[in-house]
mmCIF file of C-alpha atoms in Angstrom:
data_model
loop_
_atom_site.group_PDB
_atom_site.id
_atom_site.type_symbol
_atom_site.label_atom_id
_atom_site.label_comp_id
_atom_site.label_asym_id
_atom_site.label_seq_id
_atom_site.Cartn_x
_atom_site.Cartn_y
_atom_site.Cartn_z
ATOM 1 C CA UNK A 1 -25.923 -15.397 -22.287
ATOM 2 C CA UNK A 2 -23.719 -14.335 -25.184
ATOM 3 C CA UNK A 3 -19.992 -15.040 -25.259
ATOM 4 C CA UNK A 4 -19.232 -11.379 -24.608
ATOM 5 C CA UNK A 5 -21.515 -11.370 -21.563
ATOM 6 C CA UNK A 6 -19.990 -14.645 -20.377
ATOM 7 C CA UNK A 7 -16.450 -13.258 -20.589
ATOM 8 C CA UNK A 8 -17.575 -10.197 -18.637
ATOM 9 C CA UNK A 9 -19.179 -12.386 -15.993
ATOM 10 C CA UNK A 10 -16.120 -14.605 -15.696
ATOM 11 C CA UNK A 11 -13.825 -11.616 -15.225
ATOM 12 C CA UNK A 12 -16.181 -10.098 -12.679
ATOM 13 C CA UNK A 13 -16.206 -13.389 -10.786
ATOM 14 C CA UNK A 14 -12.421 -13.386 -10.760
ATOM 15 C CA UNK A 15 -12.357 -9.755 -9.654
ATOM 16 C CA UNK A 16 -14.526 -10.655 -6.662
ATOM 17 C CA UNK A 17 -12.705 -13.837 -5.623
ATOM 18 C CA UNK A 18 -9.171 -13.414 -6.939
ATOM 19 C CA UNK A 19 -9.154 -17.018 -8.115
ATOM 20 C CA UNK A 20 -11.774 -19.511 -9.235
ATOM 21 C CA UNK A 21 -11.960 -23.164 -10.204
ATOM 22 C CA UNK A 22 -13.528 -24.314 -13.454
ATOM 23 C CA UNK A 23 -16.365 -26.145 -11.684
ATOM 24 C CA UNK A 24 -17.129 -23.103 -9.521
ATOM 25 C CA UNK A 25 -17.272 -20.827 -12.543
ATOM 26 C CA UNK A 26 -19.396 -23.291 -14.503
ATOM 27 C CA UNK A 27 -21.932 -23.412 -11.683
ATOM 28 C CA UNK A 28 -21.973 -19.636 -11.206
ATOM 29 C CA UNK A 29 -22.355 -18.928 -14.919
ATOM 30 C CA UNK A 30 -24.678 -21.884 -15.570
ATOM 31 C CA UNK A 31 -22.589 -23.222 -18.451
ATOM 32 C CA UNK A 32 -20.539 -26.358 -19.018
ATOM 33 C CA UNK A 33 -17.039 -26.847 -17.652
ATOM 34 C CA UNK A 34 -15.765 -27.192 -21.223
ATOM 35 C CA UNK A 35 -17.154 -23.744 -22.076
ATOM 36 C CA UNK A 36 -15.488 -22.222 -19.030
ATOM 37 C CA UNK A 37 -12.141 -23.781 -19.972
ATOM 38 C CA UNK A 38 -12.353 -22.324 -23.476
ATOM 39 C CA UNK A 39 -13.238 -18.907 -22.088
ATOM 40 C CA UNK A 40 -10.396 -19.040 -19.574
ATOM 41 C CA UNK A 41 -7.960 -19.998 -22.323
ATOM 42 C CA UNK A 42 -9.155 -17.101 -24.496
ATOM 43 C CA UNK A 43 -8.777 -14.580 -21.677
ATOM 44 C CA UNK A 44 -5.379 -16.008 -20.736
ATOM 45 C CA UNK A 45 -4.182 -15.343 -24.295
ATOM 46 C CA UNK A 46 -5.053 -11.680 -23.733
ATOM 47 C CA UNK A 47 -3.250 -11.724 -20.361
ATOM 48 C CA UNK A 48 -6.426 -10.876 -18.496
ATOM 49 C CA UNK A 49 -6.110 -13.930 -16.283
ATOM 50 C CA UNK A 50 -3.555 -16.611 -15.508
ATOM 51 C CA UNK A 51 -4.500 -20.256 -15.880
ATOM 52 C CA UNK A 52 -3.851 -22.591 -12.964
ATOM 53 C CA UNK A 53 -4.366 -26.306 -12.538
ATOM 54 C CA UNK A 54 -8.148 -26.624 -12.610
ATOM 55 C CA UNK A 55 -8.939 -22.933 -12.781
ATOM 56 C CA UNK A 56 -7.579 -19.394 -13.061
ATOM 57 C CA UNK A 57 -6.342 -16.464 -11.015
ATOM 58 C CA UNK A 58 -6.662 -12.786 -11.753
ATOM 59 C CA UNK A 59 -3.721 -11.654 -13.853
ATOM 60 C CA UNK A 60 -1.408 -9.000 -12.497
ATOM 61 C CA UNK A 61 -2.307 -6.826 -15.493
ATOM 62 C CA UNK A 62 -6.046 -7.175 -15.060
ATOM 63 C CA UNK A 63 -6.858 -5.556 -11.737
ATOM 64 C CA UNK A 64 -8.466 -2.664 -13.615
ATOM 65 C CA UNK A 65 -10.128 -4.517 -16.453
ATOM 66 C CA UNK A 66 -10.281 -2.862 -19.883
ATOM 67 C CA UNK A 67 -13.465 -1.045 -20.662
ATOM 68 C CA UNK A 68 -14.429 -3.460 -23.441
ATOM 69 C CA UNK A 69 -14.832 -6.204 -20.803
ATOM 70 C CA UNK A 70 -16.324 -4.156 -17.997
ATOM 71 C CA UNK A 71 -18.872 -2.204 -20.009
ATOM 72 C CA UNK A 72 -21.701 -4.637 -19.310
ATOM 73 C CA UNK A 73 -21.334 -4.516 -15.502
ATOM 74 C CA UNK A 74 -24.374 -2.826 -13.912
ATOM 75 C CA UNK A 75 -25.366 -1.184 -17.224
ATOM 76 C CA UNK A 76 -28.788 -0.034 -16.064
ATOM 77 C CA UNK A 77 -27.368 1.787 -13.048
ATOM 78 C CA UNK A 78 -24.682 3.443 -15.169
ATOM 79 C CA UNK A 79 -27.261 4.510 -17.717
ATOM 80 C CA UNK A 80 -29.383 6.190 -15.024
ATOM 81 C CA UNK A 81 -26.320 7.989 -13.657
ATOM 82 C CA UNK A 82 -25.367 9.080 -17.173
ATOM 83 C CA UNK A 83 -28.818 10.523 -17.802
ATOM 84 C CA UNK A 84 -28.658 12.481 -14.541
ATOM 85 C CA UNK A 85 -25.205 13.768 -15.472
ATOM 86 C CA UNK A 86 -26.324 14.712 -18.992
ATOM 87 C CA UNK A 87 -29.113 16.835 -17.544
ATOM 88 C CA UNK A 88 -26.458 19.032 -15.912
ATOM 89 C CA UNK A 89 -24.757 19.814 -19.233
ATOM 90 C CA UNK A 90 -25.996 22.716 -21.326
ATOM 91 C CA UNK A 91 -25.307 23.311 -24.988
ATOM 92 C CA UNK A 92 -21.990 25.037 -25.575
ATOM 93 C CA UNK A 93 -20.445 23.727 -22.356
ATOM 94 C CA UNK A 94 -16.871 22.576 -21.898
ATOM 95 C CA UNK A 95 -16.884 19.360 -19.886
ATOM 96 C CA UNK A 96 -14.244 16.995 -18.579
ATOM 97 C CA UNK A 97 -14.593 13.217 -18.606
ATOM 98 C CA UNK A 98 -12.143 10.930 -16.863
ATOM 99 C CA UNK A 99 -11.811 7.314 -17.927
ATOM 100 C CA UNK A 100 -14.165 4.588 -16.757
ATOM 101 C CA UNK A 101 -17.335 2.783 -17.726
ATOM 102 C CA UNK A 102 -19.677 5.287 -16.066
ATOM 103 C CA UNK A 103 -18.060 8.266 -17.775
ATOM 104 C CA UNK A 104 -18.100 6.342 -21.050
ATOM 105 C CA UNK A 105 -21.847 5.951 -20.627
ATOM 106 C CA UNK A 106 -22.111 9.700 -19.996
ATOM 107 C CA UNK A 107 -20.283 10.330 -23.277
ATOM 108 C CA UNK A 108 -22.700 8.049 -25.127
ATOM 109 C CA UNK A 109 -25.722 9.700 -23.535
ATOM 110 C CA UNK A 110 -24.493 13.163 -24.478
ATOM 111 C CA UNK A 111 -23.764 12.017 -28.036
ATOM 112 C CA UNK A 112 -27.383 10.881 -28.365
ATOM 113 C CA UNK A 113 -28.868 14.253 -27.370
ATOM 114 C CA UNK A 114 -30.592 15.853 -30.393
ATOM 115 C CA UNK A 115 -29.739 19.405 -29.305
ATOM 116 C CA UNK A 116 -26.037 18.580 -29.286
ATOM 117 C CA UNK A 117 -26.210 17.100 -32.781
ATOM 118 C CA UNK A 118 -27.532 20.177 -34.555
ATOM 119 C CA UNK A 119 -25.163 21.682 -37.115
ATOM 120 C CA UNK A 120 -23.832 25.152 -36.398
ATOM 121 C CA UNK A 121 -20.823 27.463 -36.710
ATOM 122 C CA UNK A 122 -19.443 26.392 -33.324
ATOM 123 C CA UNK A 123 -19.178 23.065 -31.526
ATOM 124 C CA UNK A 124 -22.250 22.289 -29.452
ATOM 125 C CA UNK A 125 -20.065 20.654 -26.817
ATOM 126 C CA UNK A 126 -16.375 20.544 -25.995
ATOM 127 C CA UNK A 127 -15.163 17.407 -24.241
ATOM 128 C CA UNK A 128 -11.802 17.262 -22.507
ATOM 129 C CA UNK A 129 -10.779 13.703 -21.707
ATOM 130 C CA UNK A 130 -7.765 11.545 -20.953
ATOM 131 C CA UNK A 131 -9.659 8.411 -22.028
ATOM 132 C CA UNK A 132 -8.750 7.032 -25.449
ATOM 133 C CA UNK A 133 -11.981 5.092 -25.829
ATOM 134 C CA UNK A 134 -14.143 8.140 -25.067
ATOM 135 C CA UNK A 135 -12.223 10.273 -27.564
ATOM 136 C CA UNK A 136 -12.579 7.517 -30.160
ATOM 137 C CA UNK A 137 -16.346 7.192 -29.679
ATOM 138 C CA UNK A 138 -16.972 10.937 -29.837
ATOM 139 C CA UNK A 139 -14.531 11.733 -32.636
ATOM 140 C CA UNK A 140 -17.130 10.804 -35.284
ATOM 141 C CA UNK A 141 -19.441 13.562 -33.989
ATOM 142 C CA UNK A 142 -18.686 16.740 -35.989
ATOM 143 C CA UNK A 143 -20.637 18.907 -33.539
ATOM 144 C CA UNK A 144 -18.502 17.799 -30.583
ATOM 145 C CA UNK A 145 -15.007 19.184 -30.128
ATOM 146 C CA UNK A 146 -12.616 16.668 -28.572
ATOM 147 C CA UNK A 147 -9.581 17.707 -26.570
ATOM 148 C CA UNK A 148 -7.376 14.754 -25.667
ATOM 149 C CA UNK A 149 -4.953 15.469 -22.855
ATOM 150 C CA UNK A 150 -2.021 13.491 -24.223
ATOM 151 C CA UNK A 151 0.218 11.391 -22.046
ATOM 152 C CA UNK A 152 1.226 7.767 -21.659
ATOM 153 C CA UNK A 153 -1.555 5.224 -22.208
ATOM 154 C CA UNK A 154 -2.469 2.695 -19.549
ATOM 155 C CA UNK A 155 -3.344 -0.604 -21.195
ATOM 156 C CA UNK A 156 -5.612 -1.550 -18.303
ATOM 157 C CA UNK A 157 -7.934 1.427 -18.432
ATOM 158 C CA UNK A 158 -7.287 3.265 -21.739
ATOM 159 C CA UNK A 159 -6.402 6.409 -19.755
ATOM 160 C CA UNK A 160 -3.577 8.802 -20.577
ATOM 161 C CA UNK A 161 -1.438 9.864 -17.620
ATOM 162 C CA UNK A 162 1.833 11.611 -16.881
ATOM 163 C CA UNK A 163 3.356 15.086 -17.310
ATOM 164 C CA UNK A 164 1.899 15.660 -20.775
ATOM 165 C CA UNK A 165 -1.599 15.191 -19.355
ATOM 166 C CA UNK A 166 -0.750 17.570 -16.519
ATOM 167 C CA UNK A 167 0.544 20.178 -18.975
ATOM 168 C CA UNK A 168 -2.647 20.276 -21.048
ATOM 169 C CA UNK A 169 -4.986 20.264 -18.069
ATOM 170 C CA UNK A 170 -3.071 23.017 -16.286
ATOM 171 C CA UNK A 171 -3.717 25.386 -19.205
ATOM 172 C CA UNK A 172 -7.441 24.959 -19.735
ATOM 173 C CA UNK A 173 -10.649 25.407 -17.778
ATOM 174 C CA UNK A 174 -13.911 23.487 -17.904
ATOM 175 C CA UNK A 175 -17.467 24.184 -16.835
ATOM 176 C CA UNK A 176 -18.011 20.794 -15.252
ATOM 177 C CA UNK A 177 -15.968 17.617 -14.888
ATOM 178 C CA UNK A 178 -17.378 14.147 -14.334
ATOM 179 C CA UNK A 179 -14.919 11.848 -12.585
ATOM 180 C CA UNK A 180 -15.308 8.076 -12.396
ATOM 181 C CA UNK A 181 -13.643 6.048 -9.657
ATOM 182 C CA UNK A 182 -12.979 2.519 -8.398
ATOM 183 C CA UNK A 183 -14.239 3.286 -4.915
ATOM 184 C CA UNK A 184 -15.567 6.100 -2.749
ATOM 185 C CA UNK A 185 -15.574 6.226 1.032
ATOM 186 C CA UNK A 186 -17.221 9.015 3.077
ATOM 187 C CA UNK A 187 -13.994 9.665 5.009
ATOM 188 C CA UNK A 188 -11.189 8.671 2.610
ATOM 189 C CA UNK A 189 -12.964 10.095 -0.421
ATOM 190 C CA UNK A 190 -12.740 9.031 -4.056
ATOM 191 C CA UNK A 191 -10.077 6.455 -4.912
ATOM 192 C CA UNK A 192 -8.673 4.629 -7.931
ATOM 193 C CA UNK A 193 -6.207 1.787 -8.328
ATOM 194 C CA UNK A 194 -3.383 3.818 -9.845
ATOM 195 C CA UNK A 195 -1.676 6.898 -8.397
ATOM 196 C CA UNK A 196 -0.965 8.411 -11.825
ATOM 197 C CA UNK A 197 -4.648 8.201 -12.755
ATOM 198 C CA UNK A 198 -5.559 9.721 -9.378
ATOM 199 C CA UNK A 199 -3.317 12.714 -10.129
ATOM 200 C CA UNK A 200 -4.883 13.354 -13.538
ATOM 201 C CA UNK A 201 -8.398 12.912 -12.169
ATOM 202 C CA UNK A 202 -7.742 15.387 -9.369
ATOM 203 C CA UNK A 203 -6.266 17.965 -11.717
ATOM 204 C CA UNK A 204 -9.228 17.613 -14.067
ATOM 205 C CA UNK A 205 -11.600 18.171 -11.139
ATOM 206 C CA UNK A 206 -9.615 21.197 -9.946
ATOM 207 C CA UNK A 207 -9.713 22.830 -13.386
ATOM 208 C CA UNK A 208 -13.511 22.628 -13.579
ATOM 209 C CA UNK A 209 -15.964 25.135 -12.208
ATOM 210 C CA UNK A 210 -17.884 22.181 -10.868
ATOM 211 C CA UNK A 211 -16.524 18.687 -10.210
ATOM 212 C CA UNK A 212 -18.984 15.818 -9.947
ATOM 213 C CA UNK A 213 -18.161 12.302 -8.828
ATOM 214 C CA UNK A 214 -20.070 9.505 -10.603
ATOM 215 C CA UNK A 215 -20.116 6.008 -9.116
ATOM 216 C CA UNK A 216 -22.673 3.219 -9.023
ATOM 217 C CA UNK A 217 -23.664 1.938 -5.588
ATOM 218 C CA UNK A 218 -21.389 -1.138 -5.794
ATOM 219 C CA UNK A 219 -18.420 1.245 -5.369
ATOM 220 C CA UNK A 220 -19.857 3.074 -2.382
ATOM 221 C CA UNK A 221 -18.003 2.381 0.849
ATOM 222 C CA UNK A 222 -15.056 0.720 -0.895
ATOM 223 C CA UNK A 223 -11.471 1.954 -1.091
ATOM 224 C CA UNK A 224 -8.833 1.582 -3.779
ATOM 225 C CA UNK A 225 -5.125 2.404 -3.553
ATOM 226 C CA UNK A 226 -4.802 6.067 -4.554
ATOM 227 C CA UNK A 227 -6.929 8.945 -3.286
ATOM 228 C CA UNK A 228 -8.325 11.739 -5.456
ATOM 229 C CA UNK A 229 -10.235 13.894 -3.005
ATOM 230 C CA UNK A 230 -13.382 14.335 -0.974
ATOM 231 C CA UNK A 231 -16.211 16.867 -0.600
ATOM 232 C CA UNK A 232 -13.676 19.699 -0.616
ATOM 233 C CA UNK A 233 -13.053 18.843 -4.274
ATOM 234 C CA UNK A 234 -16.323 17.394 -5.511
ATOM 235 C CA UNK A 235 -19.530 19.377 -5.632
ATOM 236 C CA UNK A 236 -21.778 16.312 -5.785
ATOM 237 C CA UNK A 237 -21.728 12.520 -5.793
ATOM 238 C CA UNK A 238 -24.180 11.004 -8.271
ATOM 239 C CA UNK A 239 -25.018 7.362 -7.682
ATOM 240 C CA UNK A 240 -27.943 4.998 -8.277
ATOM 241 C CA UNK A 241 -31.032 4.460 -6.080
ATOM 242 C CA UNK A 242 -29.635 1.200 -4.646
ATOM 243 C CA UNK A 243 -27.488 3.268 -2.267
ATOM 244 C CA UNK A 244 -28.417 2.139 1.274
ATOM 245 C CA UNK A 245 -29.903 4.848 3.481
ATOM 246 C CA UNK A 246 -27.226 4.382 6.152
ATOM 247 C CA UNK A 247 -24.496 4.861 3.543
ATOM 248 C CA UNK A 248 -26.156 8.029 2.294
ATOM 249 C CA UNK A 249 -26.363 9.329 5.848
ATOM 250 C CA UNK A 250 -22.655 8.604 6.419
ATOM 251 C CA UNK A 251 -21.700 10.552 3.298
ATOM 252 C CA UNK A 252 -23.930 13.502 4.125
ATOM 253 C CA UNK A 253 -22.585 13.662 7.680
ATOM 254 C CA UNK A 254 -19.060 13.740 6.222
ATOM 255 C CA UNK A 255 -19.982 16.788 4.116
ATOM 256 C CA UNK A 256 -20.908 15.160 0.813
ATOM 257 C CA UNK A 257 -23.853 16.244 -1.308
ATOM 258 C CA UNK A 258 -25.416 13.032 -2.621
ATOM 259 C CA UNK A 259 -27.774 12.766 -5.586
ATOM 260 C CA UNK A 260 -29.377 9.519 -6.712
ATOM 261 C CA UNK A 261 -30.220 9.124 -10.372
ATOM 262 C CA UNK A 262 -33.949 8.598 -10.949
ATOM 263 C CA UNK A 263 -35.075 5.242 -12.254
ATOM 264 C CA UNK A 264 -37.143 4.900 -15.403
#
């Protein structure tokens, strides 16, 4: 396990438990206690956790961990979802991408498509996003037009929110929008931790001809603080094949159209 992977795993462990002791973390990660202490100290310097006597607790600023630390969580599932999403995008489309690790993977998958990398008089793809990291990754692609919504940046998620984001989104239209979430429940719908992000995500979905929710199966059946919308807003929910059959049935009975990304 590399240091980057270890830091990811430690933060995921904290996200699950809220607090963890050094010995617990060392056992879970199969490393020495000294290594865990060094990792905890490094993450504490970045304010991603708070050190306690003998361990650490999740920092108040880390409930929605930055993408650079969450990117390795369930990568295979996210890659399958991204490939399924990419198949729905045709050349010349205008698409919306909210922030999140799954939507970031969609951006990377689209950037790797040969047909979208061919030089021409017009952009092969227009991407509207409120995610700084997605805009940064795609900005080096001359055949992709990037429209950044503007707004106030959230340090936790790299997403831009606020009235400036609303202003841009209210004046454009998109063919399809892919929205990532922190949780999705068949009754409550799609949810995220922050109400400002929920507002931008909903507006992005409303401005698209087709709004698609993307979430790996670990987020299915869970709820976060702020709601975005349900099947009245989203055309389809794309998730991975690990979705339990009873969960799928609950979503379909609630009016959701569920698609599972095919495995390799």
